[in-house]
mmCIF file of C-alpha atoms and ligand atoms in Angstrom:
data_model
loop_
_atom_site.group_PDB
_atom_site.id
_atom_site.type_symbol
_atom_site.label_atom_id
_atom_site.label_comp_id
_atom_site.label_asym_id
_atom_site.label_seq_id
_atom_site.Cartn_x
_atom_site.Cartn_y
_atom_site.Cartn_z
ATOM 1 C CA MET A 716 -53.063 -16.041 64.838
ATOM 2 C CA PRO A 717 -54.061 -15.800 68.545
ATOM 3 C CA ASP A 718 -57.025 -17.967 69.375
ATOM 4 C CA LEU A 719 -60.075 -16.143 70.497
ATOM 5 C CA LEU A 720 -63.126 -18.130 72.181
ATOM 6 C CA GLN A 721 -66.481 -16.414 71.503
ATOM 7 C CA ILE A 722 -69.267 -16.826 74.262
ATOM 8 C CA GLY A 723 -72.507 -15.412 72.979
ATOM 9 C CA GLY A 724 -73.405 -13.627 69.922
ATOM 10 C CA ILE A 725 -71.266 -10.890 68.120
ATOM 11 C CA THR A 726 -72.320 -8.339 65.612
ATOM 12 C CA GLU A 727 -71.169 -8.691 61.903
ATOM 13 C CA ALA A 728 -69.124 -5.483 62.269
ATOM 14 C CA MET A 729 -67.383 -6.893 65.315
ATOM 15 C CA ARG A 730 -66.561 -10.224 63.484
ATOM 16 C CA GLN A 731 -65.225 -8.119 60.336
ATOM 17 C CA ARG A 732 -62.687 -6.450 62.686
ATOM 18 C CA LEU A 733 -61.690 -9.778 64.599
ATOM 19 C CA ASP A 734 -61.444 -12.145 61.671
ATOM 20 C CA PRO A 735 -58.169 -10.699 60.144
ATOM 21 C CA VAL A 736 -56.490 -10.953 63.655
ATOM 22 C CA PHE A 737 -57.905 -13.884 65.611
ATOM 23 C CA ASP A 738 -58.776 -17.708 64.979
ATOM 24 C CA ILE A 739 -62.081 -17.420 66.369
ATOM 25 C CA HIS A 740 -63.699 -20.501 68.316
ATOM 26 C CA GLN A 741 -67.096 -21.412 69.595
ATOM 27 C CA LEU A 742 -67.875 -22.945 73.152
ATOM 28 C CA SER A 743 -68.916 -26.226 71.272
ATOM 29 C CA ASP A 744 -65.368 -26.635 69.803
ATOM 30 C CA PHE A 745 -62.298 -25.417 71.105
ATOM 31 C CA ASP A 746 -58.777 -26.367 72.569
ATOM 32 C CA PRO A 747 -58.604 -25.073 76.197
ATOM 33 C CA GLY A 748 -54.882 -24.712 76.018
ATOM 34 C CA ALA A 749 -54.566 -22.732 72.826
ATOM 35 C CA ILE A 750 -57.204 -19.810 73.969
ATOM 36 C CA THR A 751 -55.533 -16.559 74.810
ATOM 37 C CA HIS A 752 -58.522 -14.245 74.598
ATOM 38 C CA ILE A 753 -62.283 -14.501 75.293
ATOM 39 C CA ILE A 754 -65.022 -12.168 73.852
ATOM 40 C CA THR A 755 -68.439 -12.415 75.792
ATOM 41 C CA ASN A 756 -71.315 -10.051 76.917
ATOM 42 C CA GLY A 757 -72.882 -8.972 80.235
ATOM 43 C CA HIS A 758 -75.394 -11.641 80.149
ATOM 44 C CA ASP A 759 -73.387 -14.767 79.252
ATOM 45 C CA GLY A 760 -70.292 -13.864 81.066
ATOM 46 C CA VAL A 761 -67.732 -16.778 81.470
ATOM 47 C CA PRO A 762 -68.588 -19.854 83.353
ATOM 48 C CA PRO A 763 -66.518 -19.891 86.660
ATOM 49 C CA GLU A 764 -65.460 -23.481 85.992
ATOM 50 C CA LEU A 765 -63.911 -22.497 82.457
ATOM 51 C CA ILE A 766 -61.233 -20.196 83.816
ATOM 52 C CA PRO A 767 -59.047 -22.602 85.477
ATOM 53 C CA ARG A 768 -58.997 -24.845 82.431
ATOM 54 C CA LEU A 769 -57.632 -21.986 80.045
ATOM 55 C CA ASN A 770 -53.910 -21.912 81.074
ATOM 56 C CA ASN A 771 -52.924 -19.428 78.356
ATOM 57 C CA LEU A 772 -55.754 -16.863 78.810
ATOM 58 C CA LYS A 773 -54.836 -13.341 78.945
ATOM 59 C CA VAL A 774 -57.710 -11.038 78.373
ATOM 60 C CA ILE A 775 -61.620 -11.481 78.731
ATOM 61 C CA SER A 776 -63.348 -8.585 76.834
ATOM 62 C CA VAL A 777 -66.756 -7.714 77.925
ATOM 63 C CA TYR A 778 -69.307 -6.312 75.714
ATOM 64 C CA GLY A 779 -71.096 -3.996 78.344
ATOM 65 C CA VAL A 780 -70.188 -2.031 81.251
ATOM 66 C CA GLY A 781 -71.618 -4.523 83.989
ATOM 67 C CA TYR A 782 -69.253 -7.517 84.444
ATOM 68 C CA ASP A 783 -71.173 -9.206 87.226
ATOM 69 C CA ALA A 784 -71.475 -12.419 85.127
ATOM 70 C CA VAL A 785 -67.352 -12.757 85.176
ATOM 71 C CA ASP A 786 -65.427 -13.411 88.256
ATOM 72 C CA ALA A 787 -62.961 -10.399 87.715
ATOM 73 C CA SER A 788 -61.178 -11.117 91.150
ATOM 74 C CA ALA A 789 -60.581 -14.750 90.048
ATOM 75 C CA ALA A 790 -59.382 -13.513 86.688
ATOM 76 C CA ALA A 791 -57.047 -10.943 88.300
ATOM 77 C CA GLN A 792 -55.493 -13.585 90.528
ATOM 78 C CA ARG A 793 -54.378 -15.555 87.466
ATOM 79 C CA ASP A 794 -53.081 -12.263 85.805
ATOM 80 C CA ILE A 795 -56.116 -12.319 83.219
ATOM 81 C CA VAL A 796 -57.163 -8.853 82.358
ATOM 82 C CA VAL A 797 -61.076 -8.160 82.215
ATOM 83 C CA THR A 798 -62.159 -5.271 80.237
ATOM 84 C CA HIS A 799 -65.428 -3.829 79.857
ATOM 85 C CA THR A 800 -67.316 -0.806 77.891
ATOM 86 C CA PRO A 801 -67.597 2.186 80.289
ATOM 87 C CA ASP A 802 -68.946 5.643 79.238
ATOM 88 C CA VAL A 803 -69.955 4.917 75.677
ATOM 89 C CA LEU A 804 -73.317 4.003 76.901
ATOM 90 C CA ASN A 805 -73.875 6.461 79.762
ATOM 91 C CA LEU A 806 -76.137 8.727 77.719
ATOM 92 C CA GLU A 807 -78.289 5.938 76.248
ATOM 93 C CA VAL A 808 -79.057 4.256 79.513
ATOM 94 C CA ALA A 809 -79.745 7.671 80.868
ATOM 95 C CA THR A 810 -82.294 8.217 78.250
ATOM 96 C CA THR A 811 -84.012 4.666 79.085
ATOM 97 C CA ALA A 812 -84.410 5.442 82.671
ATOM 98 C CA VAL A 813 -85.919 8.858 81.995
ATOM 99 C CA LEU A 814 -88.205 7.072 79.430
ATOM 100 C CA LEU A 815 -89.307 4.543 82.028
ATOM 101 C CA MET A 816 -90.065 7.367 84.703
ATOM 102 C CA LEU A 817 -91.928 9.378 82.128
ATOM 103 C CA ALA A 818 -93.873 6.502 80.900
ATOM 104 C CA CYS A 819 -94.967 5.795 84.344
ATOM 105 C CA TYR A 820 -95.871 9.295 85.548
ATOM 106 C CA ARG A 821 -98.017 9.981 82.233
ATOM 107 C CA ASP A 822 -99.484 6.263 82.116
ATOM 108 C CA LEU A 823 -98.078 6.178 78.756
ATOM 109 C CA LEU A 824 -99.101 2.494 77.956
ATOM 110 C CA ARG A 825 -102.606 3.115 79.323
ATOM 111 C CA ASP A 826 -103.225 6.094 77.264
ATOM 112 C CA ASP A 827 -101.923 4.367 74.141
ATOM 113 C CA ALA A 828 -104.240 1.440 74.759
ATOM 114 C CA TYR A 829 -107.019 3.818 75.118
ATOM 115 C CA VAL A 830 -106.706 5.296 71.723
ATOM 116 C CA ARG A 831 -106.231 1.922 70.005
ATOM 117 C CA SER A 832 -109.189 0.337 71.792
ATOM 118 C CA GLY A 833 -111.614 2.802 70.679
ATOM 119 C CA SER A 834 -112.113 3.793 74.374
ATOM 120 C CA TRP A 835 -111.591 7.514 73.540
ATOM 121 C CA GLU A 836 -114.446 7.782 71.129
ATOM 122 C CA ALA A 837 -116.745 5.454 73.180
ATOM 123 C CA GLU A 838 -116.089 6.731 76.829
ATOM 124 C CA GLY A 839 -114.567 10.356 76.258
ATOM 125 C CA ASN A 840 -111.179 11.583 77.708
ATOM 126 C CA ALA A 841 -108.998 9.250 79.533
ATOM 127 C CA PRO A 842 -108.399 9.897 83.231
ATOM 128 C CA LEU A 843 -105.816 12.351 84.268
ATOM 129 C CA THR A 844 -102.233 11.182 85.061
ATOM 130 C CA ARG A 845 -99.398 12.900 87.128
ATOM 131 C CA SER A 846 -96.787 15.375 86.358
ATOM 132 C CA ALA A 847 -93.257 14.404 86.267
ATOM 133 C CA ASP A 848 -92.196 18.039 87.177
ATOM 134 C CA ASN A 849 -90.719 19.080 90.307
ATOM 135 C CA GLN A 850 -90.164 15.697 91.774
ATOM 136 C CA LYS A 851 -87.800 14.402 94.578
ATOM 137 C CA ILE A 852 -85.616 11.718 92.658
ATOM 138 C CA GLY A 853 -83.262 9.521 94.575
ATOM 139 C CA ILE A 854 -80.565 7.891 92.713
ATOM 140 C CA LEU A 855 -79.111 4.514 93.886
ATOM 141 C CA GLY A 856 -75.548 4.441 92.482
ATOM 142 C CA LEU A 857 -74.382 7.910 91.359
ATOM 143 C CA GLY A 858 -71.487 6.591 89.202
ATOM 144 C CA ARG A 859 -70.986 7.247 85.375
ATOM 145 C CA ILE A 860 -74.589 6.430 84.355
ATOM 146 C CA GLY A 861 -76.194 7.683 87.628
ATOM 147 C CA GLN A 862 -74.725 11.031 86.999
ATOM 148 C CA ALA A 863 -75.800 11.238 83.318
ATOM 149 C CA ILE A 864 -79.370 10.290 84.530
ATOM 150 C CA ALA A 865 -79.351 13.413 86.993
ATOM 151 C CA ASP A 866 -77.927 15.542 83.996
ATOM 152 C CA LYS A 867 -80.756 14.353 81.813
ATOM 153 C CA LEU A 868 -83.477 14.847 84.234
ATOM 154 C CA ALA A 869 -82.603 18.644 84.727
ATOM 155 C CA PRO A 870 -85.582 19.939 82.399
ATOM 156 C CA TRP A 871 -88.057 18.273 84.971
ATOM 157 C CA ASN A 872 -86.551 20.494 87.655
ATOM 158 C CA PRO A 873 -86.151 17.645 90.124
ATOM 159 C CA GLU A 874 -84.532 17.592 93.496
ATOM 160 C CA ILE A 875 -81.971 15.131 93.148
ATOM 161 C CA VAL A 876 -80.648 13.063 96.120
ATOM 162 C CA TYR A 877 -78.550 9.932 96.203
ATOM 163 C CA HIS A 878 -77.252 6.761 97.973
ATOM 164 C CA THR A 879 -73.884 5.159 97.382
ATOM 165 C CA ARG A 880 -71.336 3.557 99.929
ATOM 166 C CA ARG A 881 -69.184 6.649 99.932
ATOM 167 C CA PRO A 882 -70.285 10.266 99.380
ATOM 168 C CA LYS A 883 -69.292 11.733 96.046
ATOM 169 C CA ASP A 884 -68.238 15.529 95.457
ATOM 170 C CA VAL A 885 -71.525 16.537 94.095
ATOM 171 C CA PRO A 886 -74.156 19.248 94.622
ATOM 172 C CA TYR A 887 -76.946 16.602 95.739
ATOM 173 C CA ARG A 888 -77.980 15.618 99.279
ATOM 174 C CA TYR A 889 -76.314 12.344 100.253
ATOM 175 C CA PHE A 890 -78.203 9.788 102.094
ATOM 176 C CA ASP A 891 -76.104 7.052 104.045
ATOM 177 C CA ASP A 892 -79.252 4.994 104.523
ATOM 178 C CA LEU A 893 -81.187 3.718 101.572
ATOM 179 C CA ALA A 894 -84.453 3.147 103.295
ATOM 180 C CA LYS A 895 -84.472 6.802 104.593
ATOM 181 C CA MET A 896 -83.807 7.971 101.223
ATOM 182 C CA ALA A 897 -86.746 6.071 99.843
ATOM 183 C CA ALA A 898 -89.034 7.457 102.486
ATOM 184 C CA TYR A 899 -87.924 11.021 101.191
ATOM 185 C CA VAL A 900 -88.213 10.635 97.618
ATOM 186 C CA ASP A 901 -90.950 10.233 95.084
ATOM 187 C CA VAL A 902 -88.816 8.218 92.606
ATOM 188 C CA LEU A 903 -86.057 5.761 93.440
ATOM 189 C CA ILE A 904 -83.918 4.905 90.117
ATOM 190 C CA CYS A 905 -81.532 2.005 90.584
ATOM 191 C CA ILE A 906 -78.146 2.108 88.658
ATOM 192 C CA THR A 907 -75.596 0.299 90.809
ATOM 193 C CA PRO A 908 -73.601 -2.882 89.559
ATOM 194 C CA GLY A 909 -75.103 -6.258 90.017
ATOM 195 C CA GLY A 910 -73.628 -9.101 91.910
ATOM 196 C CA THR A 911 -73.333 -10.236 95.540
ATOM 197 C CA GLY A 912 -72.367 -6.738 97.015
ATOM 198 C CA THR A 913 -75.870 -5.233 95.843
ATOM 199 C CA ARG A 914 -78.163 -8.236 95.881
ATOM 200 C CA HIS A 915 -81.777 -7.177 97.096
ATOM 201 C CA LEU A 916 -80.299 -3.860 98.086
ATOM 202 C CA VAL A 917 -84.006 -2.699 97.275
ATOM 203 C CA SER A 918 -85.671 -4.942 99.846
ATOM 204 C CA ALA A 919 -89.081 -5.260 100.919
ATOM 205 C CA LYS A 920 -88.351 -2.448 103.492
ATOM 206 C CA VAL A 921 -87.063 -0.021 100.936
ATOM 207 C CA ILE A 922 -89.837 -0.628 98.712
ATOM 208 C CA GLU A 923 -92.428 0.030 101.420
ATOM 209 C CA ALA A 924 -90.581 3.151 102.314
ATOM 210 C CA LEU A 925 -90.949 4.342 98.870
ATOM 211 C CA GLY A 926 -94.854 4.129 99.339
ATOM 212 C CA PRO A 927 -97.968 4.173 97.511
ATOM 213 C CA SER A 928 -97.215 7.314 95.465
ATOM 214 C CA GLY A 929 -93.720 6.258 94.790
ATOM 215 C CA THR A 930 -92.165 5.037 91.542
ATOM 216 C CA LEU A 931 -89.264 2.509 91.339
ATOM 217 C CA ILE A 932 -87.167 2.479 88.099
ATOM 218 C CA ASN A 933 -84.498 -0.358 87.728
ATOM 219 C CA VAL A 934 -82.033 -0.002 84.827
ATOM 220 C CA SER A 935 -79.074 -1.668 86.903
ATOM 221 C CA ARG A 936 -79.382 -5.447 87.281
ATOM 222 C CA GLY A 937 -82.566 -7.470 88.240
ATOM 223 C CA SER A 938 -80.639 -8.822 91.308
ATOM 224 C CA VAL A 939 -80.520 -5.402 92.975
ATOM 225 C CA VAL A 940 -84.323 -5.601 93.592
ATOM 226 C CA ASP A 941 -86.132 -8.131 95.584
ATOM 227 C CA GLU A 942 -88.536 -9.099 92.733
ATOM 228 C CA VAL A 943 -91.046 -11.094 94.966
ATOM 229 C CA ALA A 944 -91.319 -8.277 97.440
ATOM 230 C CA LEU A 945 -91.716 -5.838 94.605
ATOM 231 C CA ILE A 946 -94.571 -7.857 92.779
ATOM 232 C CA HIS A 947 -96.281 -8.015 96.264
ATOM 233 C CA ALA A 948 -96.197 -4.179 96.940
ATOM 234 C CA LEU A 949 -97.261 -3.432 93.193
ATOM 235 C CA GLN A 950 -100.255 -5.914 93.711
ATOM 236 C CA SER A 951 -101.088 -4.559 96.999
ATOM 237 C CA GLY A 952 -100.851 -0.918 96.274
ATOM 238 C CA GLN A 953 -97.951 -0.546 98.887
ATOM 239 C CA LEU A 954 -95.910 0.761 95.795
ATOM 240 C CA GLY A 955 -97.393 2.995 93.227
ATOM 241 C CA TRP A 956 -95.458 2.290 89.919
ATOM 242 C CA ALA A 957 -92.298 0.557 88.559
ATOM 243 C CA GLY A 958 -90.443 0.892 85.421
ATOM 244 C CA LEU A 959 -88.018 -2.076 84.811
ATOM 245 C CA ASP A 960 -85.408 -2.838 82.254
ATOM 246 C CA VAL A 961 -83.981 -5.670 84.210
ATOM 247 C CA PHE A 962 -85.273 -8.886 85.889
ATOM 248 C CA GLU A 963 -83.892 -11.463 88.311
ATOM 249 C CA ASN A 964 -84.076 -14.319 85.822
ATOM 250 C CA GLU A 965 -83.833 -12.725 82.201
ATOM 251 C CA PRO A 966 -85.421 -13.343 79.869
ATOM 252 C CA HIS A 967 -88.087 -14.948 82.170
ATOM 253 C CA VAL A 968 -90.468 -12.153 83.391
ATOM 254 C CA PRO A 969 -92.868 -13.484 85.980
ATOM 255 C CA GLN A 970 -96.431 -13.493 84.732
ATOM 256 C CA ALA A 971 -97.431 -11.550 87.749
ATOM 257 C CA LEU A 972 -95.383 -8.617 86.730
ATOM 258 C CA ARG A 973 -96.717 -8.866 83.096
ATOM 259 C CA ASP A 974 -100.455 -8.630 84.349
ATOM 260 C CA LEU A 975 -99.994 -5.614 86.352
ATOM 261 C CA PRO A 976 -101.227 -2.324 84.950
ATOM 262 C CA ASN A 977 -98.984 -0.043 87.101
ATOM 263 C CA VAL A 978 -95.580 -1.388 85.494
ATOM 264 C CA VAL A 979 -93.798 -0.477 82.226
ATOM 265 C CA LEU A 980 -91.513 -3.350 81.114
ATOM 266 C CA LEU A 981 -88.614 -3.313 78.835
ATOM 267 C CA PRO A 982 -86.298 -6.321 77.633
ATOM 268 C CA HIS A 983 -82.912 -5.265 79.040
ATOM 269 C CA ALA A 984 -82.891 -2.597 76.214
ATOM 270 C CA GLY A 985 -81.009 0.125 78.260
ATOM 271 C CA SER A 986 -78.165 0.585 75.670
ATOM 272 C CA ALA A 987 -79.965 -1.212 72.769
ATOM 273 C CA THR A 988 -79.789 1.347 69.939
ATOM 274 C CA GLU A 989 -77.664 1.056 66.645
ATOM 275 C CA GLU A 990 -75.514 3.778 67.594
ATOM 276 C CA THR A 991 -74.584 2.879 71.026
ATOM 277 C CA ARG A 992 -74.257 -0.798 70.519
ATOM 278 C CA ALA A 993 -71.922 0.162 67.718
ATOM 279 C CA ALA A 994 -69.741 1.994 70.023
ATOM 280 C CA MET A 995 -69.722 -0.730 72.734
ATOM 281 C CA GLY A 996 -68.793 -3.096 69.974
ATOM 282 C CA ASN A 997 -65.848 -1.118 68.787
ATOM 283 C CA LEU A 998 -64.528 -0.622 72.342
ATOM 284 C CA THR A 999 -64.988 -4.443 73.097
ATOM 285 C CA VAL A 1000 -62.844 -5.146 69.934
ATOM 286 C CA ASP A 1001 -60.441 -2.322 70.529
ATOM 287 C CA ASN A 1002 -59.388 -3.832 73.994
ATOM 288 C CA LEU A 1003 -58.660 -7.136 72.249
ATOM 289 C CA LEU A 1004 -56.777 -5.626 69.224
ATOM 290 C CA GLN A 1005 -54.816 -3.188 71.534
ATOM 291 C CA HIS A 1006 -53.761 -6.344 73.499
ATOM 292 C CA VAL A 1007 -52.352 -8.067 70.468
ATOM 293 C CA LYS A 1008 -50.670 -4.987 69.334
ATOM 294 C CA SER A 1009 -49.003 -3.781 72.661
ATOM 295 C CA GLY A 1010 -49.850 -6.174 75.400
ATOM 296 C CA GLU A 1011 -52.019 -3.360 76.901
ATOM 297 C CA VAL A 1012 -55.789 -2.953 76.992
ATOM 298 C CA LEU A 1013 -57.813 0.405 76.975
ATOM 299 C CA THR A 1014 -60.542 -0.080 79.651
ATOM 300 C CA PRO A 1015 -59.732 -2.714 82.305
ATOM 301 C CA VAL A 1016 -62.282 -3.182 85.127
ATOM 302 C CA PRO A 1017 -61.076 -1.890 88.488
ATOM 303 C CA GLU A 1018 -60.119 -5.368 89.876
ATOM 304 C CA CYS A 1019 -57.533 -5.826 86.878
ATOM 305 C CA ARG A 1020 -55.915 -2.136 86.872
ATOM 306 C CA ASP A 1021 -52.295 -2.042 87.523
ATOM 307 C CA GLN A 1022 -51.706 -5.564 86.245
HETATM 308 P P1 LIG B 383 -70.070 3.066 88.023
HETATM 309 O O1 LIG B 383 -69.517 4.266 87.400
HETATM 310 O O2 LIG B 383 -69.092 2.001 88.490
HETATM 311 O O3 LIG B 383 -71.121 3.479 89.171
HETATM 312 C C1 LIG B 383 -71.659 2.584 90.127
HETATM 313 C C2 LIG B 383 -72.064 3.390 91.259
HETATM 314 O O4 LIG B 383 -72.833 2.266 92.267
HETATM 315 C C3 LIG B 383 -71.096 3.981 91.961
HETATM 316 O O5 LIG B 383 -71.586 5.109 92.307
HETATM 317 C C4 LIG B 383 -71.009 3.200 93.336
HETATM 318 O O6 LIG B 383 -70.467 3.965 94.410
HETATM 319 C C5 LIG B 383 -72.320 2.664 93.520
HETATM 320 N N1 LIG B 383 -72.559 1.444 94.344
HETATM 321 C C6 LIG B 383 -71.724 0.318 94.031
HETATM 322 N N2 LIG B 383 -71.905 -0.596 95.009
HETATM 323 C C7 LIG B 383 -72.866 0.048 95.821
HETATM 324 C C8 LIG B 383 -73.496 -0.464 97.108
HETATM 325 N N3 LIG B 383 -73.383 -1.721 97.301
HETATM 326 N N4 LIG B 383 -74.531 0.342 97.435
HETATM 327 C C9 LIG B 383 -74.790 1.586 96.933
HETATM 328 N N5 LIG B 383 -74.060 2.022 95.793
HETATM 329 C C10 LIG B 383 -73.306 1.184 95.350
HETATM 330 O O7 LIG B 383 -70.899 2.201 86.962
HETATM 331 P P2 LIG B 383 -71.727 2.622 85.770
HETATM 332 O O8 LIG B 383 -70.964 2.594 84.503
HETATM 333 O O9 LIG B 383 -72.417 3.702 86.237
HETATM 334 O O10 LIG B 383 -72.882 1.272 85.413
HETATM 335 C C11 LIG B 383 -73.626 1.085 86.548
HETATM 336 C C12 LIG B 383 -74.433 -0.320 86.488
HETATM 337 O O11 LIG B 383 -75.339 -0.008 85.442
HETATM 338 C C13 LIG B 383 -73.473 -1.595 85.480
HETATM 339 O O12 LIG B 383 -72.498 -2.063 86.318
HETATM 340 C C14 LIG B 383 -74.772 -2.235 84.856
HETATM 341 O O13 LIG B 383 -74.830 -3.407 85.990
HETATM 342 C C15 LIG B 383 -75.689 -1.322 84.858
HETATM 343 N N6 LIG B 383 -76.119 -1.184 83.390
HETATM 344 C C16 LIG B 383 -77.394 -1.685 82.896
HETATM 345 C C17 LIG B 383 -77.645 -1.302 81.628
HETATM 346 C C18 LIG B 383 -78.928 -1.881 80.969
HETATM 347 O O14 LIG B 383 -78.939 -2.108 79.941
HETATM 348 N N7 LIG B 383 -80.043 -1.796 81.775
HETATM 349 C C19 LIG B 383 -76.662 -0.695 80.810
HETATM 350 C C20 LIG B 383 -75.517 -0.319 81.412
HETATM 351 C C21 LIG B 383 -75.341 -0.428 82.693
HETATM 352 P P3 LIG B 383 -69.669 3.547 95.681
HETATM 353 O O15 LIG B 383 -68.680 2.756 95.127
HETATM 354 O O16 LIG B 383 -69.360 4.787 96.331
HETATM 355 O O17 LIG B 383 -70.566 2.736 96.477
HETATM 356 C C1 LIG B 384 -75.971 -4.672 77.725
HETATM 357 C C2 LIG B 384 -75.766 -3.891 80.043
HETATM 358 O O1 LIG B 384 -77.236 -5.085 77.405
HETATM 359 O O2 LIG B 384 -73.654 -2.754 79.595
HETATM 360 C C3 LIG B 384 -74.362 -3.370 80.575
HETATM 361 O O3 LIG B 384 -74.012 -3.620 81.644
HETATM 362 O O4 LIG B 384 -76.434 -4.116 80.835
HETATM 363 C C4 LIG B 384 -75.947 -3.610 78.626
HETATM 364 O O5 LIG B 384 -75.518 -2.496 77.894
HETATM 365 C C5 LIG B 384 -75.315 -5.882 77.965
HETATM 366 O O6 LIG B 384 -74.272 -6.051 78.920
HETATM 367 C C6 LIG B 384 -74.936 -6.638 76.822
HETATM 368 O O7 LIG B 384 -74.170 -7.507 76.768
#
């Protein structure tokens, strides 16, 4: 049986499919020379110093589409294939982005608290909120999930615009300058990959351009947004609202963010439904089983294609 190193948790359903095929080892107890496969997730990844120690490693299967916690280029150089779980979570993460945007516009948390606290009875109707209809919405990163977000927003009749490094063949206006797009839109939705290439792409300048009536939604990675600048802008009124699923130092969320009334916070739950996590788990395991069966994988990351 091939030896599989498990980094982070896996579901019972995943274990049941892996058990008959692999000897599963934990980080606390494994023989580096024996490991041929790794299963991990987007948060834990693979510690960079581990890869050179695993001379027989062939596949790293990541439970998640984002793989910034694995050095895929270093793996590819050693003929190790990294796989991930694209597409099966597009709709769920898009729902999360729309959920955060609507919660900000309609002040869902404030109004929920208004009912629970008895303020409705004591003080009368709650203050009015803002309509989410007919807004200008900028998508930063119009890939698989970004497109699903644009599709899911259609009933709110938005004007969709976008920023990526290269323009796409889509019917939306392209901005080659993120700050200019931020100045144009009412809502900025971040859904790029994480990692060094996108670190603090949403800078103080971009946040300032979005402005006091603007809303920032981040369902990408915490590293994409300058969190210190974001907190400052939300506190000072330079930015209106933020809906955040991801943070720079998860699961730590700065107290300053938790104290703000104009934010909606989720615990990196973009794909976290029973149905979508089951689909992600299946694809993560399918990649490993397919490799044992045929030497091929189903969904390699771009750095590891054509290997
Ligand atoms: P994808 O299809 O590869 O799309 C990524 C998009 O980002 C592309 O349009 C790409 O276009 C753009 N991009 C990349 N680098 C950029 C840069 N420096 N500046 C501007 N645009 C850039 O990926 P996906 O499947 O949609 O997933 C996107 C990311 O969402 C994942 O990597 C992950 O980090 C995050 N995610 C989060 C959750 C959650 O639970 N919150 C769940 C799933 C995924 P160009 O190459 O033309 O720039
Ligand atoms: C997961 C994600 O929470 O797919 C991703 O990139 O961020 C989420 O779907 C995470 O990767 C689970 O490991």
